[in-house]
JSON list of C-alpha atoms in Angstrom, two decimals:
[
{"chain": "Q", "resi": 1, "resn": "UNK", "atom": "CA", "xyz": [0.00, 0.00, 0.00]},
{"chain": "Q", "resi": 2, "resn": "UNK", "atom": "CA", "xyz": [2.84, 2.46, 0.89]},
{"chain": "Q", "resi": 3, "resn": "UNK", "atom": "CA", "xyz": [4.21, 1.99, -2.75]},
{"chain": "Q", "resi": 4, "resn": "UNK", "atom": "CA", "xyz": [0.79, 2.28, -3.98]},
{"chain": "Q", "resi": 5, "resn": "UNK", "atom": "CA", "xyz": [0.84, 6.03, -2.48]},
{"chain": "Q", "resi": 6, "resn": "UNK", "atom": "CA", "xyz": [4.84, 6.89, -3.38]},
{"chain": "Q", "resi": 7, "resn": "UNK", "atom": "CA", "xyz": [4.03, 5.81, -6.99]},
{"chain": "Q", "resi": 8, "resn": "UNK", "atom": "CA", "xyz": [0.90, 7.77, -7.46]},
{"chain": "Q", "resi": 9, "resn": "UNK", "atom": "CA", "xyz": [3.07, 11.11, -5.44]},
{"chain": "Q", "resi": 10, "resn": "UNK", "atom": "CA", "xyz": [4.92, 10.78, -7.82]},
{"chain": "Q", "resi": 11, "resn": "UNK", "atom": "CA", "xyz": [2.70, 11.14, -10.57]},
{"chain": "Q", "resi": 12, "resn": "UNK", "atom": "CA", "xyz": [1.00, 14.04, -9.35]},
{"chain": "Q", "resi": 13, "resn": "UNK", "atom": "CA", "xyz": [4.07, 15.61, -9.64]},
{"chain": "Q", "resi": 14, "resn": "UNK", "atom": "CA", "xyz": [4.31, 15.14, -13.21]},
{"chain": "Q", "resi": 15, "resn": "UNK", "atom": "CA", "xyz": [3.26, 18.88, -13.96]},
{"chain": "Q", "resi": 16, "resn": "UNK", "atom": "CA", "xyz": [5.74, 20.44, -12.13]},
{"chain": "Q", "resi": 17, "resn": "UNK", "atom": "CA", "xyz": [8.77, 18.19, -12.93]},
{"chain": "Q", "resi": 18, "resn": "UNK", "atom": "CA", "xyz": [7.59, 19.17, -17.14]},
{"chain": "Q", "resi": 19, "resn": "UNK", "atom": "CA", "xyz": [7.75, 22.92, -16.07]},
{"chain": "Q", "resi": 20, "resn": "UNK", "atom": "CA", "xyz": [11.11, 22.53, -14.89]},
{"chain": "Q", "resi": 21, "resn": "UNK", "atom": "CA", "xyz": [12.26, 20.71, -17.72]},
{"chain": "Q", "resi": 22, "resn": "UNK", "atom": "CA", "xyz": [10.67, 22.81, -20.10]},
{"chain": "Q", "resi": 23, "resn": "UNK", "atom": "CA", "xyz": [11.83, 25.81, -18.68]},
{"chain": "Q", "resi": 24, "resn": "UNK", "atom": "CA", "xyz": [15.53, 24.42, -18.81]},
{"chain": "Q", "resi": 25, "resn": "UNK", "atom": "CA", "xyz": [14.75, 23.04, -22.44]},
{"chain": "Q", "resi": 26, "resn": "UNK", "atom": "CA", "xyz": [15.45, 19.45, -21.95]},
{"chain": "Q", "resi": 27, "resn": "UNK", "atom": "CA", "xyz": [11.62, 18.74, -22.79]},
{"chain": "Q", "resi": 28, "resn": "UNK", "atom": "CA", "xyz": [9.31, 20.17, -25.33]},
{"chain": "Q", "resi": 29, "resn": "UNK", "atom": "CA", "xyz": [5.69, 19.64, -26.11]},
{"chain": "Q", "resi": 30, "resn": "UNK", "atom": "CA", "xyz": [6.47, 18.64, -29.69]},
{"chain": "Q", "resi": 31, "resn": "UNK", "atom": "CA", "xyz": [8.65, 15.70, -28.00]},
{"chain": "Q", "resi": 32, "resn": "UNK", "atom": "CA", "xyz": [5.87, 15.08, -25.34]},
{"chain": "Q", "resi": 33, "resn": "UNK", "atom": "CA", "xyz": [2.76, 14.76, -27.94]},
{"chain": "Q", "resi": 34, "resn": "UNK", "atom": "CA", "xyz": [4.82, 12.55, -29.90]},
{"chain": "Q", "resi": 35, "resn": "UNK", "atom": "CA", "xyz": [5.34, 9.87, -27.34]},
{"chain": "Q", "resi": 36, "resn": "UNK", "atom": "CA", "xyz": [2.00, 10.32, -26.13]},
{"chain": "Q", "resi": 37, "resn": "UNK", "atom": "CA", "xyz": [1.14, 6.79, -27.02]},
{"chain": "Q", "resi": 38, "resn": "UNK", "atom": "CA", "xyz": [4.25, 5.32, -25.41]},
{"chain": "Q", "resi": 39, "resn": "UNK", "atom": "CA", "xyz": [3.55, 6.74, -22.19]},
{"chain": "Q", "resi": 40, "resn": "UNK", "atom": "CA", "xyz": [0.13, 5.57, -21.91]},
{"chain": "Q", "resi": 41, "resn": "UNK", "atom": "CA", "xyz": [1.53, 1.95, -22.13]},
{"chain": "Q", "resi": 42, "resn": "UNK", "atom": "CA", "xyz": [4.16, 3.36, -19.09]},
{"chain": "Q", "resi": 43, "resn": "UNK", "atom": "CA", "xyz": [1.47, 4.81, -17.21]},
{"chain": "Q", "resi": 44, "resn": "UNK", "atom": "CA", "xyz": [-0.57, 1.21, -17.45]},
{"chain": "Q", "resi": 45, "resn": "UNK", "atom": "CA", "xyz": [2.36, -0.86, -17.00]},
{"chain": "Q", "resi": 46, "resn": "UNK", "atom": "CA", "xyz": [3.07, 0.96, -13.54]},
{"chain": "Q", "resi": 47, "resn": "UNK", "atom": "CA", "xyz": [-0.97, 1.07, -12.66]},
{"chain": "Q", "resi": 48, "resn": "UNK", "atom": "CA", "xyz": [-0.51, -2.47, -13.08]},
{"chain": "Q", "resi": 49, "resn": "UNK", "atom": "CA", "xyz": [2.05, -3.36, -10.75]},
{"chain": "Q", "resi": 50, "resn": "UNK", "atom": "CA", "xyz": [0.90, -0.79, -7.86]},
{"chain": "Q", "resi": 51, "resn": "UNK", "atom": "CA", "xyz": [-3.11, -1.84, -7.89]},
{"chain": "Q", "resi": 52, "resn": "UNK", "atom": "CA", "xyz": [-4.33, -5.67, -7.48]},
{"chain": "Q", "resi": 53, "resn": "UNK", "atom": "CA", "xyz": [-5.24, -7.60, -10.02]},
{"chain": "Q", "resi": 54, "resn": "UNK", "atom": "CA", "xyz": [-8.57, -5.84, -10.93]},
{"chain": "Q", "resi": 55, "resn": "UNK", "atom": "CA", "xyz": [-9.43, -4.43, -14.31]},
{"chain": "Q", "resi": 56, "resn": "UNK", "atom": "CA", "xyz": [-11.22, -1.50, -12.81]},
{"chain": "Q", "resi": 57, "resn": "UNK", "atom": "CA", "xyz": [-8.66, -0.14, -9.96]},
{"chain": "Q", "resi": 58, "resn": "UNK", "atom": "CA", "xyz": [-6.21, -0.33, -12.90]},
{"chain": "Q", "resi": 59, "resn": "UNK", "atom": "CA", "xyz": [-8.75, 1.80, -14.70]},
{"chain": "Q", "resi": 60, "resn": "UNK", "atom": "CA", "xyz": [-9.21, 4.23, -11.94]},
{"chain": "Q", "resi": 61, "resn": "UNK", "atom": "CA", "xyz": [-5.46, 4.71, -11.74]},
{"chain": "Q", "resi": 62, "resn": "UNK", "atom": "CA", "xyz": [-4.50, 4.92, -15.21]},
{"chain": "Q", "resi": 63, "resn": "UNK", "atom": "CA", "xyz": [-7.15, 7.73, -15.96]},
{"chain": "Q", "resi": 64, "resn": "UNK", "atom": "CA", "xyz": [-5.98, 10.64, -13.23]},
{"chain": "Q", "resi": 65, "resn": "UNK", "atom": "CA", "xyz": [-2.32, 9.43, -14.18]},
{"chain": "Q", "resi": 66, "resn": "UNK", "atom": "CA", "xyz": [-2.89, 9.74, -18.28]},
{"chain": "Q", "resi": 67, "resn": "UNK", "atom": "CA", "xyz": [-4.71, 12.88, -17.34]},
{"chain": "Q", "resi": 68, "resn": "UNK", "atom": "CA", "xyz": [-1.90, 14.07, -15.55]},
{"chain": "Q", "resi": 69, "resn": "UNK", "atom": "CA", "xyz": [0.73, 13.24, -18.51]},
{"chain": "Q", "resi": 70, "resn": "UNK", "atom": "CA", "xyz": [-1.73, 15.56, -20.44]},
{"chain": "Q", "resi": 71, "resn": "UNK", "atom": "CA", "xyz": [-1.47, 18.58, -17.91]},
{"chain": "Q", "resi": 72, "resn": "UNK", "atom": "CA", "xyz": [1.95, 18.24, -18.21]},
{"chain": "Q", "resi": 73, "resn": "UNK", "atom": "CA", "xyz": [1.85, 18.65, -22.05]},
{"chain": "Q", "resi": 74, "resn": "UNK", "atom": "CA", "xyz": [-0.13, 21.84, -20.82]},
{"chain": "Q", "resi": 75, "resn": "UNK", "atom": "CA", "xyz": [2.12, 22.95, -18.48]},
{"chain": "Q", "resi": 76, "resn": "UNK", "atom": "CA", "xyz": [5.48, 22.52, -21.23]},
{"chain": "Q", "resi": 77, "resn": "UNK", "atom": "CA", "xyz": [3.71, 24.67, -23.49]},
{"chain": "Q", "resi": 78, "resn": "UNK", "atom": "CA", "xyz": [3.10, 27.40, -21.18]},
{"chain": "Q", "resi": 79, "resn": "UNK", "atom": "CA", "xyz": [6.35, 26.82, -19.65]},
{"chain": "Q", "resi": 80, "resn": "UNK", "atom": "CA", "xyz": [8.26, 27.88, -23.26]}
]
């Protein structure tokens, strides 16, 4: 459960590790968009291991984490 809670702190602070980056110019939201599909695969792959072995609680995590990854595209663009 404790990794379950580092994992998803982590994820939440998805945003503000893109507005550093972006901001230093090591990510850009040309670069982000274009791996958008590989990072959904990440995002489930790591849903997957934190949550048990139900379809939906990987559902409810992948969502808010995805959705996250997309704030983050958000956040590079304003950022530059």
């Amino acid at each position: 459960m404790l990794v379950f809670f580092l994992i998803m702190d982590i994820g939440l602070q998805l945003p503000v590790l893109a507005f550093f980056l972006a901001t230093m110019g090591v990510i850009n939201t040309r670069m982000l968009s274009r791996y958008r599909k590989h990072a959904l695969i990440v995002i489930m792959l790591v849903a997957a291991i934190i949550t048990p072995p139900d379809l939906m609680t990987l559902i409810l995590v992948t969502i808010p984490l995805y959705l996250l990854y997309e704030v983050s595209i958000r956040v590079a663009r304003w950022a530059r």
